[in-house]
Coordinates of C-alpha atoms in Angstrom, one line a residue:
Chain P
M997 CA -8.1 -13.0 10.2
K998 CA -11.4 -14.6 8.9
H999 CA -12.0 -14.3 5.3
L1000 CA -15.8 -14.3 4.5
K1001 CA -16.1 -16.6 1.5
L1002 CA -19.2 -15.1 0.2
S1003 CA -18.9 -12.2 -2.1
A1004 CA -20.8 -8.9 -1.5
A1005 CA -22.9 -9.5 -4.3
A1006 CA -23.8 -13.0 -3.3
L1007 CA -24.7 -11.8 0.0
A1008 CA -26.6 -8.6 -1.4
L1009 CA -28.9 -11.1 -3.1
L1010 CA -29.5 -13.0 0.2
A1011 CA -29.4 -10.1 2.5
G1012 CA -32.6 -10.0 4.9
P1013 CA -33.2 -10.0 8.6
A1014 CA -32.0 -13.6 8.9
L1015 CA -28.4 -12.5 8.2
A1016 CA -28.3 -10.0 10.9
Q1017 CA -26.3 -12.1 13.1
D1018 CA -23.7 -12.8 10.5
T1019 CA -22.3 -9.5 10.2
T1020 CA -18.7 -8.6 10.6
V1021 CA -17.7 -5.5 12.8
I1022 CA -15.0 -3.2 11.9
G1023 CA -14.0 -0.7 14.5
V1024 CA -12.5 2.7 13.6
S1025 CA -10.8 4.6 16.4
I1026 CA -9.5 8.0 15.6
P1027 CA -8.4 11.3 17.3
A1028 CA -11.4 13.9 17.6
A1029 CA -11.6 16.9 15.1
T1030 CA -9.2 19.2 17.2
H1031 CA -7.5 20.9 14.3
G1032 CA -8.0 21.3 10.6
W1033 CA -6.2 18.0 9.2
A1034 CA -8.0 15.9 11.9
G1035 CA -11.4 17.5 11.0
G1036 CA -10.8 16.3 7.4
M1037 CA -9.8 12.9 8.7
N1038 CA -13.0 12.6 10.8
F1039 CA -14.9 13.7 7.7
H1040 CA -13.5 11.2 5.4
A1041 CA -13.8 8.5 8.0
Q1042 CA -17.5 8.7 8.1
E1043 CA -17.8 9.2 4.5
A1044 CA -16.0 5.9 3.8
I1045 CA -18.0 4.0 6.5
D1046 CA -21.4 5.4 4.7
R1047 CA -20.0 4.2 1.3
L1048 CA -18.7 1.0 2.5
E1049 CA -21.9 0.1 4.6
E1050 CA -23.8 0.3 1.2
V1051 CA -21.2 -1.7 -1.0
Y1052 CA -20.9 -4.4 1.7
P1053 CA -24.2 -5.4 3.4
E1054 CA -22.4 -8.0 5.5
L1055 CA -20.1 -5.3 7.0
D1056 CA -21.1 -3.2 10.3
F1057 CA -18.8 -0.2 11.3
V1058 CA -18.4 1.5 14.9
L1059 CA -16.6 4.8 14.9
A1060 CA -15.3 6.5 18.0
T1061 CA -13.2 9.6 18.5
A1062 CA -11.1 10.4 21.1
S1063 CA -9.8 13.5 22.6
D1064 CA -7.0 11.9 24.4
P1065 CA -5.2 8.6 24.7
A1066 CA -6.9 7.3 27.6
K1067 CA -10.2 7.7 25.9
Q1068 CA -8.9 6.0 22.8
V1069 CA -7.8 3.1 24.8
S1070 CA -11.2 2.8 26.3
D1071 CA -13.0 3.2 23.1
I1072 CA -10.9 0.3 21.6
E1073 CA -11.2 -2.1 24.4
D1074 CA -15.1 -1.2 24.6
M1075 CA -15.2 -2.1 20.6
V1076 CA -13.6 -5.5 21.7
A1077 CA -15.8 -6.3 24.5
T1078 CA -19.2 -5.1 23.5
R1079 CA -19.1 -5.1 19.8
G1080 CA -16.9 -8.2 19.1
I1081 CA -14.9 -6.4 16.2
S1082 CA -13.1 -8.8 13.9
A1083 CA -10.9 -5.8 12.7
L1084 CA -9.8 -2.4 14.0
V1085 CA -8.6 0.8 12.1
V1086 CA -6.7 2.9 14.3
L1087 CA -5.1 6.2 14.1
P1088 CA -3.3 6.5 17.4
F1089 CA -3.5 9.8 19.2
E1090 CA 0.1 9.1 20.4
S1091 CA 2.1 6.1 19.7
E1092 CA 3.4 5.1 23.3
P1093 CA 0.1 4.9 25.2
L1094 CA -1.6 3.0 22.2
T1095 CA 0.9 0.4 21.6
G1096 CA 0.3 -2.0 24.5
P1097 CA -3.6 -1.9 24.3
V1098 CA -3.5 -2.4 20.3
A1099 CA -0.9 -5.1 20.8
A1100 CA -3.4 -6.8 23.3
V1101 CA -6.1 -6.5 20.8
A1102 CA -4.0 -8.0 18.0
D1103 CA -3.1 -10.9 20.4
Q1104 CA -6.8 -11.7 20.5
G1105 CA -7.1 -12.3 16.7
V1106 CA -8.4 -9.1 15.5
W1107 CA -7.1 -7.7 12.4
V1108 CA -5.3 -4.5 13.1
T1109 CA -4.8 -1.5 10.5
V1110 CA -2.9 1.4 11.9
V1111 CA -2.9 4.7 10.0
D1112 CA -0.5 7.7 9.9
R1113 CA 1.2 7.4 13.3
G1114 CA 3.1 4.3 13.8
L1115 CA 3.0 2.4 17.1
S1116 CA 6.2 2.4 19.2
Q1117 CA 6.9 -1.4 18.6
E1118 CA 7.0 -3.0 15.0
G1119 CA 5.2 -5.8 13.9
I1120 CA 2.0 -5.3 15.8
E1121 CA -0.4 -4.4 13.0
D1122 CA -1.3 -6.4 9.9
L1123 CA -1.6 -3.4 7.5
Y1124 CA 0.1 0.0 8.0
V1125 CA -1.2 3.0 6.0
A1126 CA 0.8 6.3 6.0
G1127 CA 1.7 9.4 4.0
D1128 CA 5.0 9.9 2.2
N1129 CA 7.0 12.6 3.6
P1130 CA 10.2 12.3 1.4
G1131 CA 7.8 12.1 -1.5
F1132 CA 6.0 15.2 -0.4
G1133 CA 9.1 17.2 -0.1
R1134 CA 10.2 15.7 -3.4
V1135 CA 7.0 16.7 -5.3
S1136 CA 7.3 20.1 -3.8
G1137 CA 10.8 20.7 -5.1
E1138 CA 10.1 19.3 -8.4
Y1139 CA 7.2 21.6 -8.9
M1140 CA 9.4 24.6 -7.8
V1141 CA 12.2 23.7 -10.4
D1142 CA 9.1 23.1 -13.2
K1143 CA 7.8 26.5 -12.2
M1144 CA 11.0 28.4 -11.9
P1145 CA 12.8 27.0 -15.0
D1146 CA 15.6 29.9 -14.8
G1147 CA 16.0 29.4 -10.9
G1148 CA 15.0 32.1 -8.3
D1149 CA 15.5 33.0 -4.8
I1150 CA 13.1 31.2 -2.4
V1151 CA 12.6 31.2 1.5
V1152 CA 11.3 28.0 3.4
L1153 CA 9.1 27.7 6.2
R1154 CA 9.7 24.2 8.2
G1155 CA 7.2 22.4 10.4
I1156 CA 7.8 21.3 14.0
P1157 CA 11.2 19.9 14.4
T1158 CA 10.5 16.2 13.9
T1159 CA 11.6 13.2 11.8
I1160 CA 8.5 14.1 9.6
D1161 CA 9.8 17.5 8.8
N1162 CA 13.4 16.5 8.2
E1163 CA 12.3 13.8 5.8
R1164 CA 10.1 16.5 3.9
V1165 CA 12.9 18.9 3.8
E1166 CA 15.6 16.4 2.6
G1167 CA 13.2 15.3 0.0
F1168 CA 12.7 18.9 -1.3
E1169 CA 16.4 19.5 -1.2
A1170 CA 17.4 16.7 -3.2
A1171 CA 14.6 17.7 -5.7
I1172 CA 16.0 21.2 -6.1
E1173 CA 19.6 20.3 -6.3
G1174 CA 21.5 21.3 -9.4
S1175 CA 18.5 23.7 -10.5
G1176 CA 19.0 27.2 -10.2
I1177 CA 16.9 27.6 -7.0
N1178 CA 18.7 29.2 -4.3
V1179 CA 17.3 29.0 -0.7
L1180 CA 17.9 32.2 1.0
A1181 CA 16.6 31.0 4.2
M1182 CA 14.8 28.4 6.3
E1183 CA 12.8 29.0 9.5
H1184 CA 10.3 26.9 11.6
G1185 CA 6.9 27.9 11.3
N1186 CA 5.7 25.0 13.3
W1187 CA 2.9 24.2 11.0
N1188 CA 1.2 27.0 12.5
R1189 CA -0.5 30.1 11.0
D1190 CA 0.4 32.7 13.5
D1191 CA 4.3 31.5 13.8
S1192 CA 4.5 31.5 10.0
F1193 CA 3.1 34.9 9.7
T1194 CA 5.9 36.1 12.2
V1195 CA 8.7 34.2 10.3
M1196 CA 7.5 35.5 7.0
Q1197 CA 7.5 39.2 8.4
D1198 CA 10.9 38.6 9.4
F1199 CA 12.0 37.3 6.1
L1200 CA 10.3 40.0 4.1
S1201 CA 12.4 42.6 6.2
K1202 CA 15.6 40.8 5.7
Y1203 CA 15.2 40.0 1.9
P1204 CA 14.2 42.8 -0.5
E1205 CA 13.6 40.5 -3.1
I1206 CA 12.0 37.0 -3.0
D1207 CA 10.8 35.0 -5.9
A1208 CA 8.6 32.4 -4.2
V1209 CA 7.8 30.6 -0.9
W1210 CA 8.0 27.1 0.1
A1211 CA 5.4 27.3 2.8
S1212 CA 5.4 23.3 2.9
D1213 CA 1.9 23.3 4.7
D1214 CA -1.5 24.8 3.9
D1215 CA -1.7 26.4 7.4
M1216 CA 1.6 28.0 7.2
A1217 CA 0.8 29.1 3.7
V1218 CA -2.0 31.0 5.1
G1219 CA 0.1 33.0 7.5
V1220 CA 2.6 33.5 4.8
L1221 CA 0.2 34.9 2.5
G1222 CA -1.2 37.2 5.3
A1223 CA 2.3 38.5 5.9
I1224 CA 2.9 39.4 2.1
E1225 CA -0.4 41.0 1.8
A1226 CA 0.2 43.0 5.0
A1227 CA 3.6 44.1 3.6
G1228 CA 2.2 45.1 0.2
R1229 CA 4.9 43.1 -1.3
D1230 CA 4.7 42.3 -5.0
D1231 CA 8.1 40.5 -5.8
I1232 CA 6.8 37.2 -4.6
Q1233 CA 5.5 35.3 -7.5
F1234 CA 3.9 32.3 -5.7
V1235 CA 3.5 30.3 -2.3
L1236 CA 3.4 26.5 -2.5
G1237 CA 1.6 25.0 0.7
G1238 CA 0.6 21.4 1.2
A1239 CA -1.8 19.1 2.7
G1240 CA -4.8 19.7 0.6
M1241 CA -6.8 22.2 2.6
K1242 CA -10.1 23.1 1.1
E1243 CA -9.4 26.9 1.0
M1244 CA -6.3 26.4 -0.9
I1245 CA -7.5 23.8 -3.4
Q1246 CA -10.3 26.1 -4.0
R1247 CA -7.9 28.8 -4.8
V1248 CA -6.0 26.5 -7.1
S1249 CA -9.0 25.6 -8.8
E1250 CA -9.9 29.2 -9.4
G1251 CA -6.5 29.8 -10.9
D1252 CA -5.2 32.3 -8.2
T1253 CA -1.7 33.2 -9.3
M1254 CA -0.2 33.3 -5.8
V1255 CA -1.6 29.8 -5.1
P1256 CA -0.9 27.9 -8.4
A1257 CA -0.6 24.5 -6.9
D1258 CA -0.8 22.3 -3.7
V1259 CA 0.8 18.9 -2.7
T1260 CA -1.5 16.4 -0.8
Y1261 CA -0.8 14.8 2.3
P1262 CA -4.5 13.8 2.5
P1263 CA -6.6 13.2 5.6
S1264 CA -8.6 10.8 3.4
M1265 CA -5.7 8.4 3.8
I1266 CA -8.0 7.0 6.8
A1267 CA -10.5 6.1 3.9
T1268 CA -8.0 4.2 2.0
A1269 CA -7.2 2.3 5.3
I1270 CA -10.9 1.6 6.0
E1271 CA -11.5 0.2 2.4
L1272 CA -8.7 -1.9 2.7
T1273 CA -9.6 -3.4 5.7
A1274 CA -13.2 -3.9 4.3
V1275 CA -11.7 -5.8 1.3
G1276 CA -9.8 -7.9 3.6
M1277 CA -12.8 -8.9 5.6
T1278 CA -14.8 -9.8 2.6
S1279 CA -12.4 -11.3 0.1
P1280 CA -9.2 -13.4 -0.1
T1281 CA -7.6 -10.4 -1.7
P1282 CA -4.3 -9.8 0.4
V1283 CA -4.1 -6.5 2.3
S1284 CA -1.7 -7.2 4.7
G1285 CA 1.4 -4.9 4.5
Q1286 CA 2.5 -1.4 4.2
F1287 CA 0.8 1.2 2.0
I1288 CA 2.5 4.5 1.5
I1289 CA -0.1 7.0 0.1
G1290 CA 1.6 9.2 -2.6
S1291 CA 1.8 12.8 -2.5
V1292 CA 0.0 14.1 -5.4
L1293 CA 0.6 17.6 -7.1
V1294 CA -2.6 19.5 -7.5
T1295 CA -2.9 22.1 -10.1
Q1296 CA -5.9 23.9 -11.8
D1297 CA -6.3 20.7 -14.0
N1298 CA -7.0 18.4 -11.5
A1299 CA -7.9 20.5 -8.4
D1300 CA -11.8 19.5 -8.6
D1301 CA -10.9 15.8 -7.6
F1302 CA -9.3 17.0 -4.4
Y1303 CA -12.1 19.4 -3.3
F1304 CA -14.7 18.3 -0.8
P1305 CA -17.1 21.0 -0.2
D1306 CA -18.8 19.1 2.8
S1307 CA -15.4 18.6 4.6
P1308 CA -14.4 21.1 7.4
F1309 CA -10.6 20.9 5.9
Chain W
M399 CA -7.4 10.8 -12.9
K400 CA -11.1 11.1 -13.2
H401 CA -12.9 10.6 -9.9
L402 CA -16.4 9.6 -10.5
K403 CA -18.6 11.4 -7.9
L404 CA -21.3 9.1 -7.6
S405 CA -20.9 6.3 -5.2
A406 CA -21.5 2.6 -6.3
A407 CA -24.6 2.3 -4.2
A408 CA -26.0 5.5 -5.9
L409 CA -25.2 4.1 -9.4
A410 CA -26.6 0.6 -8.8
L411 CA -29.8 2.4 -7.9
L412 CA -29.9 4.2 -11.2
A413 CA -28.4 1.5 -13.1
G414 CA -30.0 0.7 -16.5
P415 CA -29.4 0.7 -20.3
A416 CA -29.2 4.6 -20.2
L417 CA -25.8 4.0 -18.5
A418 CA -24.3 2.0 -20.6
Q419 CA -22.2 4.7 -22.1
D420 CA -21.0 6.0 -18.6
T421 CA -18.8 2.9 -17.7
T422 CA -15.4 3.6 -16.9
V423 CA -13.2 0.7 -18.4
I424 CA -9.9 -0.5 -16.6
G425 CA -7.4 -2.7 -18.5
V426 CA -5.5 -5.4 -17.0
S427 CA -2.6 -6.8 -18.7
I428 CA -0.5 -9.7 -17.3
P429 CA 1.8 -12.3 -18.5
A430 CA 0.2 -15.5 -19.7
A431 CA 0.1 -18.5 -17.2
T432 CA 3.4 -20.1 -18.3
H433 CA 4.5 -21.3 -14.8
G434 CA 2.9 -22.0 -11.5
W435 CA 2.9 -18.5 -9.8
A436 CA 1.6 -16.9 -13.1
G437 CA -1.0 -19.3 -13.5
G438 CA -2.1 -18.3 -9.7
M439 CA -2.0 -14.8 -10.9
N440 CA -4.2 -15.3 -13.7
F441 CA -6.5 -17.2 -11.8
H442 CA -6.7 -14.4 -9.2
A443 CA -6.9 -11.4 -11.9
Q444 CA -10.1 -13.2 -13.2
E445 CA -11.7 -13.8 -9.8
A446 CA -11.1 -10.2 -8.9
I447 CA -12.5 -9.0 -12.1
D448 CA -15.6 -11.2 -11.7
R449 CA -16.1 -10.0 -8.1
L450 CA -15.5 -6.1 -8.9
E451 CA -18.0 -6.2 -11.8
E452 CA -20.5 -7.2 -9.3
V453 CA -19.6 -4.6 -6.7
Y454 CA -19.2 -1.8 -9.0
P455 CA -21.9 -1.8 -11.9
E456 CA -20.1 1.4 -13.3
L457 CA -17.0 -0.3 -14.0
D458 CA -16.1 -2.5 -17.0
F459 CA -12.8 -4.5 -17.0
V460 CA -10.7 -5.9 -20.2
L461 CA -8.2 -8.4 -19.4
A462 CA -5.3 -9.5 -21.7
T463 CA -2.7 -11.9 -21.2
A464 CA 0.7 -12.0 -23.1
S465 CA 3.4 -14.5 -23.8
D466 CA 6.0 -12.2 -24.8
P467 CA 6.6 -8.5 -24.1
A468 CA 6.0 -7.4 -27.7
K469 CA 2.6 -9.0 -27.4
Q470 CA 1.8 -7.3 -24.1
V471 CA 3.0 -3.7 -25.7
S472 CA 0.5 -4.3 -28.3
D473 CA -2.6 -5.5 -26.0
I474 CA -2.0 -2.3 -24.0
E475 CA -2.0 -0.1 -27.1
D476 CA -5.1 -1.9 -28.2
M477 CA -6.7 -1.1 -24.9
V478 CA -6.0 2.4 -25.2
A479 CA -7.2 2.7 -28.8
T480 CA -10.1 0.6 -29.0
R481 CA -11.5 0.4 -25.2
G482 CA -10.6 4.1 -24.3
I483 CA -9.3 2.6 -20.8
S484 CA -9.2 5.3 -17.9
A485 CA -7.0 3.1 -16.1
L486 CA -4.3 0.2 -16.6
V487 CA -3.1 -2.3 -14.3
V488 CA 0.1 -3.9 -15.5
L489 CA 2.2 -6.7 -14.4
P490 CA 5.3 -6.2 -16.9
F491 CA 6.4 -9.4 -18.7
E492 CA 9.8 -7.5 -18.5
S493 CA 10.6 -4.2 -17.3
E494 CA 12.6 -2.6 -20.1
P495 CA 10.6 -3.2 -23.2
L496 CA 7.2 -2.2 -21.2
T497 CA 8.7 1.0 -19.8
G498 CA 8.3 3.3 -22.9
P499 CA 5.0 2.1 -23.9
V500 CA 3.4 2.4 -20.4
A501 CA 4.9 5.8 -19.9
A502 CA 3.1 6.5 -23.0
V503 CA -0.1 5.5 -21.8
A504 CA 0.4 7.4 -18.4
D505 CA 1.3 10.6 -20.6
Q506 CA -2.2 10.4 -22.2
G507 CA -3.9 10.8 -18.7
V508 CA -4.6 7.2 -17.9
W509 CA -4.2 6.1 -14.5
V510 CA -1.3 3.3 -14.3
T511 CA -1.1 0.5 -11.6
V512 CA 2.3 -1.4 -11.9
V513 CA 2.4 -4.8 -10.0
D514 CA 5.3 -6.7 -8.9
R515 CA 7.9 -6.0 -11.4
G516 CA 8.9 -2.5 -11.6
L517 CA 9.5 -0.3 -14.9
S518 CA 12.9 0.7 -15.7
Q519 CA 12.4 4.4 -14.8
E520 CA 10.7 5.8 -11.5
G521 CA 7.8 8.1 -11.3
I522 CA 5.7 6.7 -14.4
E523 CA 3.0 4.7 -12.2
D524 CA 0.4 6.3 -10.0
L525 CA 0.3 3.1 -7.9
Y526 CA 3.0 0.2 -7.4
V527 CA 1.8 -3.0 -5.7
A528 CA 4.6 -5.4 -5.1
G529 CA 5.6 -8.1 -2.6
D530 CA 7.8 -7.8 0.4
N531 CA 11.2 -9.7 -0.3
P532 CA 13.1 -8.8 2.7
G533 CA 9.9 -9.5 4.7
F534 CA 9.5 -13.0 3.2
G535 CA 13.1 -13.8 4.3
R536 CA 12.3 -12.3 7.6
V537 CA 9.1 -14.2 8.4
S538 CA 10.8 -17.4 7.3
G539 CA 13.8 -16.9 9.5
E540 CA 11.6 -16.0 12.5
Y541 CA 9.7 -19.1 11.8
M542 CA 12.8 -21.3 11.9
V543 CA 13.8 -19.7 15.1
D544 CA 10.5 -20.4 16.8
K545 CA 10.4 -23.8 15.4
M546 CA 14.0 -24.8 16.7
P547 CA 14.3 -22.9 19.9
D548 CA 17.3 -24.8 20.8
G549 CA 18.9 -24.3 17.5
G550 CA 19.9 -26.9 15.0
D551 CA 21.7 -27.1 11.7
I552 CA 19.9 -26.1 8.4
V553 CA 20.5 -26.1 4.6
V554 CA 19.3 -23.3 2.4
L555 CA 18.4 -23.3 -1.1
R556 CA 18.4 -19.8 -2.9
G557 CA 16.5 -18.8 -6.2
I558 CA 18.0 -17.5 -9.3
P559 CA 20.8 -14.9 -8.6
T560 CA 18.9 -11.6 -8.3
T561 CA 18.2 -8.6 -6.1
I562 CA 15.0 -10.5 -5.1
D563 CA 16.8 -13.3 -4.0
N564 CA 19.6 -11.5 -2.1
E565 CA 16.8 -9.4 -0.1
R566 CA 15.1 -12.7 0.9
V567 CA 18.3 -14.0 2.0
E568 CA 19.6 -11.2 3.9
G569 CA 16.3 -10.9 5.6
F570 CA 16.4 -14.4 6.7
E571 CA 20.0 -14.3 8.0
A572 CA 19.3 -11.3 9.9
A573 CA 16.2 -13.0 11.6
I574 CA 18.2 -16.1 12.5
E575 CA 21.2 -14.0 13.6
G576 CA 22.0 -14.9 17.4
S577 CA 19.8 -17.8 17.4
G578 CA 21.3 -21.5 17.6
I579 CA 20.5 -22.0 14.1
N580 CA 23.5 -23.0 12.2
V581 CA 23.5 -22.7 8.3
L582 CA 25.6 -25.9 6.9
A583 CA 25.4 -24.6 3.5
M584 CA 23.5 -22.4 1.0
E585 CA 23.1 -23.2 -2.8
H586 CA 21.1 -21.7 -5.6
G587 CA 18.3 -24.1 -6.6
N588 CA 17.0 -21.4 -9.2
W589 CA 13.4 -21.6 -8.1
N590 CA 13.3 -24.9 -9.9
R591 CA 12.2 -28.3 -8.8
D592 CA 14.9 -30.4 -10.8
D593 CA 17.8 -27.9 -9.8
S594 CA 16.7 -28.0 -6.2
F595 CA 16.4 -31.9 -6.2
T596 CA 19.9 -32.1 -7.2
V597 CA 21.2 -29.4 -4.9
M598 CA 19.4 -31.3 -2.0
Q599 CA 21.0 -34.8 -3.2
D600 CA 24.4 -33.1 -2.8
F601 CA 23.7 -31.5 0.4
L602 CA 22.4 -35.0 1.7
S603 CA 25.5 -37.0 0.6
K604 CA 27.6 -34.0 2.3
Y605 CA 25.9 -33.7 5.6
P606 CA 24.8 -36.9 7.5
E607 CA 22.8 -34.8 10.0
I608 CA 20.4 -32.0 9.0
D609 CA 17.8 -30.7 11.1
A610 CA 15.6 -28.7 8.7
V611 CA 15.7 -27.1 5.4
W612 CA 14.7 -23.5 4.2
A613 CA 13.8 -24.2 0.5
S614 CA 12.7 -20.5 0.4
D615 CA 10.2 -21.6 -2.3
D616 CA 7.4 -23.9 -2.8
D617 CA 8.8 -25.2 -6.3
M618 CA 12.1 -25.7 -4.6
A619 CA 10.4 -27.6 -1.7
V620 CA 8.8 -29.9 -4.0
G621 CA 12.4 -30.9 -5.4
V622 CA 13.8 -30.9 -1.8
L623 CA 11.0 -33.2 -0.3
G624 CA 11.6 -35.5 -3.4
A625 CA 15.4 -35.8 -2.8
I626 CA 14.8 -36.5 1.0
E627 CA 12.4 -39.2 0.3
A628 CA 14.3 -40.9 -2.5
A629 CA 17.5 -40.9 0.0
G630 CA 15.1 -42.3 2.8
R631 CA 16.7 -39.9 5.3
D632 CA 14.4 -39.3 8.5
D633 CA 17.0 -36.8 10.1
I634 CA 15.3 -34.0 8.5
Q635 CA 12.4 -32.6 10.7
F636 CA 10.7 -30.1 8.2
V637 CA 11.1 -28.1 5.1
L638 CA 9.9 -24.5 4.6
G639 CA 9.0 -23.5 1.2
G640 CA 7.5 -20.2 0.3
A641 CA 5.0 -18.4 -2.1
G642 CA 1.6 -20.1 -1.2
M643 CA 1.3 -23.1 -3.7
K644 CA -1.9 -24.9 -3.4
E645 CA -0.3 -28.3 -2.9
M646 CA 2.0 -27.1 0.0
I647 CA -0.9 -24.9 1.7
Q648 CA -2.9 -28.2 1.5
R649 CA -0.3 -30.3 3.3
V650 CA 0.0 -27.3 5.9
S651 CA -3.7 -27.5 6.7
E652 CA -3.5 -31.3 6.9
G653 CA -0.8 -31.2 9.5
D654 CA 1.8 -32.9 7.5
T655 CA 5.0 -32.4 9.8
M656 CA 7.4 -32.3 6.8
V657 CA 5.4 -29.2 5.8
P658 CA 4.4 -27.6 8.9
A659 CA 4.2 -23.9 7.4
D660 CA 4.3 -21.7 4.4
V661 CA 5.3 -18.1 3.9
T662 CA 3.2 -16.3 1.3
Y663 CA 4.2 -14.1 -1.5
P664 CA 0.9 -14.2 -3.1
P665 CA 0.0 -14.2 -6.8
S666 CA -3.3 -12.6 -5.7
M667 CA -1.4 -9.4 -5.0
I668 CA -2.9 -8.7 -8.8
A669 CA -6.2 -8.5 -6.9
T670 CA -5.0 -6.0 -4.6
A671 CA -4.1 -3.9 -7.4
I672 CA -7.2 -4.2 -9.4
E673 CA -9.3 -3.7 -6.3
L674 CA -7.4 -0.5 -5.3
T675 CA -7.5 0.9 -9.0
A676 CA -11.3 0.0 -8.9
V677 CA -11.6 2.2 -5.7
G678 CA -9.6 5.0 -7.2
M679 CA -12.1 5.2 -10.1
T680 CA -15.2 5.1 -8.1
S681 CA -14.4 7.2 -5.0
P682 CA -12.3 10.0 -3.8
T683 CA -10.1 7.6 -1.7
P684 CA -6.7 8.2 -2.3
V685 CA -4.9 5.1 -3.9
S686 CA -1.7 6.4 -5.4
G687 CA 1.4 5.5 -3.7
Q688 CA 3.3 2.3 -3.1
F689 CA 1.6 -0.8 -1.5
I690 CA 4.0 -3.7 -0.3
I691 CA 2.2 -6.6 0.4
G692 CA 3.2 -8.3 3.4
S693 CA 4.4 -11.9 3.5
V694 CA 2.3 -13.8 5.9
L695 CA 3.1 -17.1 7.9
V696 CA 0.7 -19.7 7.0
T697 CA 0.2 -22.5 9.6
Q698 CA -2.5 -25.1 10.0
D699 CA -4.5 -22.5 12.0
N700 CA -5.1 -20.2 9.4
A701 CA -4.1 -22.3 6.1
D702 CA -7.7 -22.5 4.8
D703 CA -7.6 -18.9 4.4
F704 CA -5.0 -19.4 1.7
Y705 CA -6.2 -22.3 0.1
F706 CA -8.0 -21.8 -3.3
P707 CA -9.2 -25.1 -4.7
D708 CA -9.9 -23.8 -8.2
S709 CA -6.8 -22.1 -8.8
P710 CA -3.9 -23.8 -10.6
F711 CA -1.3 -22.5 -8.1

């Protein structure tokens, strides 16, 4: 990694056409906005680039979005060949097909920052930025305990069966252990609205009295809320989703009692990754390592900080 | 945490006396420069503040250094009372006496970033920035294996008996496992030059043939190199220290065969912590969580990136 020794401010004073050749190029390669979270991630990547191009005149960014792994590999190879990138920020479409190509880029001396989805082989990237799945579950469970100090009966919707889902659920279970919260049932809603609508319909028919739902994801929460409304049930006090979807944050902000809180797993973590990479390129500040972005509880008090009206998510 | 919605660039355009009241103040509280690493940390804290005050005109910083925990507690209370800090970056002098006071600051809604030394209670800080002790040992061990492909006999100096030291040594042992590297002996040099001189003298008298030394720390390496020189021994091929001390990085840079490499545990991690806190105060980029700064191998190729001529360390 090449550290540029001039500070951003010093370069800003010098800035002019003569410096055009001295820019450092950072490539950003991410999946296209095929679903909600990815849409938010695309939005925050562009926002971060716009912001950082103003903060650091000596940096230039190239952003490419890919709809499949092959396109992402070719995007990255193109960034190296034609743009001479000094750093690559990549959120792999899939781990396996990207591992070899990203390793090849790192071998050429390009700084590599990997976001969210790890590569299949350890030690390739200089910096890894990811969400905190056990923490996501823990913060959700702690909120449930706070909200129901006298305990209660809840149902839980799980995501697609994966390590991510297991870590979240284990974190949740550890947090509610010893509280009076009783989990009536857990089923996989697969991070999908329609699946979750069906799962919740089933829960509603099985259990005449449910105090709350840990939907564990905002898309699943939308399905759950739809099923509750369709059934006309008024025993359920609230539904806790997660991720930080715009519509849910808005409901939290407005004081909707059915959606009193949310837990982040922010698509804006791409901005953190781009920011740290920019810092590494422009200063001697160490930015290699592993940054696990914490899951934060969003309530009416702080919801405005997590609401991005222009984001699709 | 209060997110300022105006970008740094937008604020720069607006900047003027009228904005003087709108600055966000970040407090930085660190131990005084009582030893080498702390001296480097003080240097990098000041450098980061100077740089960030130029990058973010809307931020103001207050730096305080303390020679004991009581002074640090009073520094922090003063920052809250008289400067109205929105965020605190703290490297605790000691964990126990700082835990309550820092928790009290967090309870008042101040963003808290803790660096290097954790507090005695989990969950107080918004962001934790620390070094990677197992990684420090692993990178050191991997270098030894690379450097001695046919194996060899080494001696190891350990630090003060602590969890940190155990993690480093375990990482090292795992990395050399199955290689031809044979550890003749391990003794505690307590991260101290004089102790390490004595330990190495003892090793030299016990073992007539030693191929290399893992001194595991630059201060200990200085003691080890002194003992080797005093004994006039020429069997030892190299000594590997660690931390990134200026004198050792310079020897690496100059191609000194006795000091061919170093492994970072950078005092400049304070700069990463201040930088991330500044980003959190000026943008919606998520910076809560846990950032473990990687230990990087420094060789003649990249030594210049890790050499800070003006730093005391």
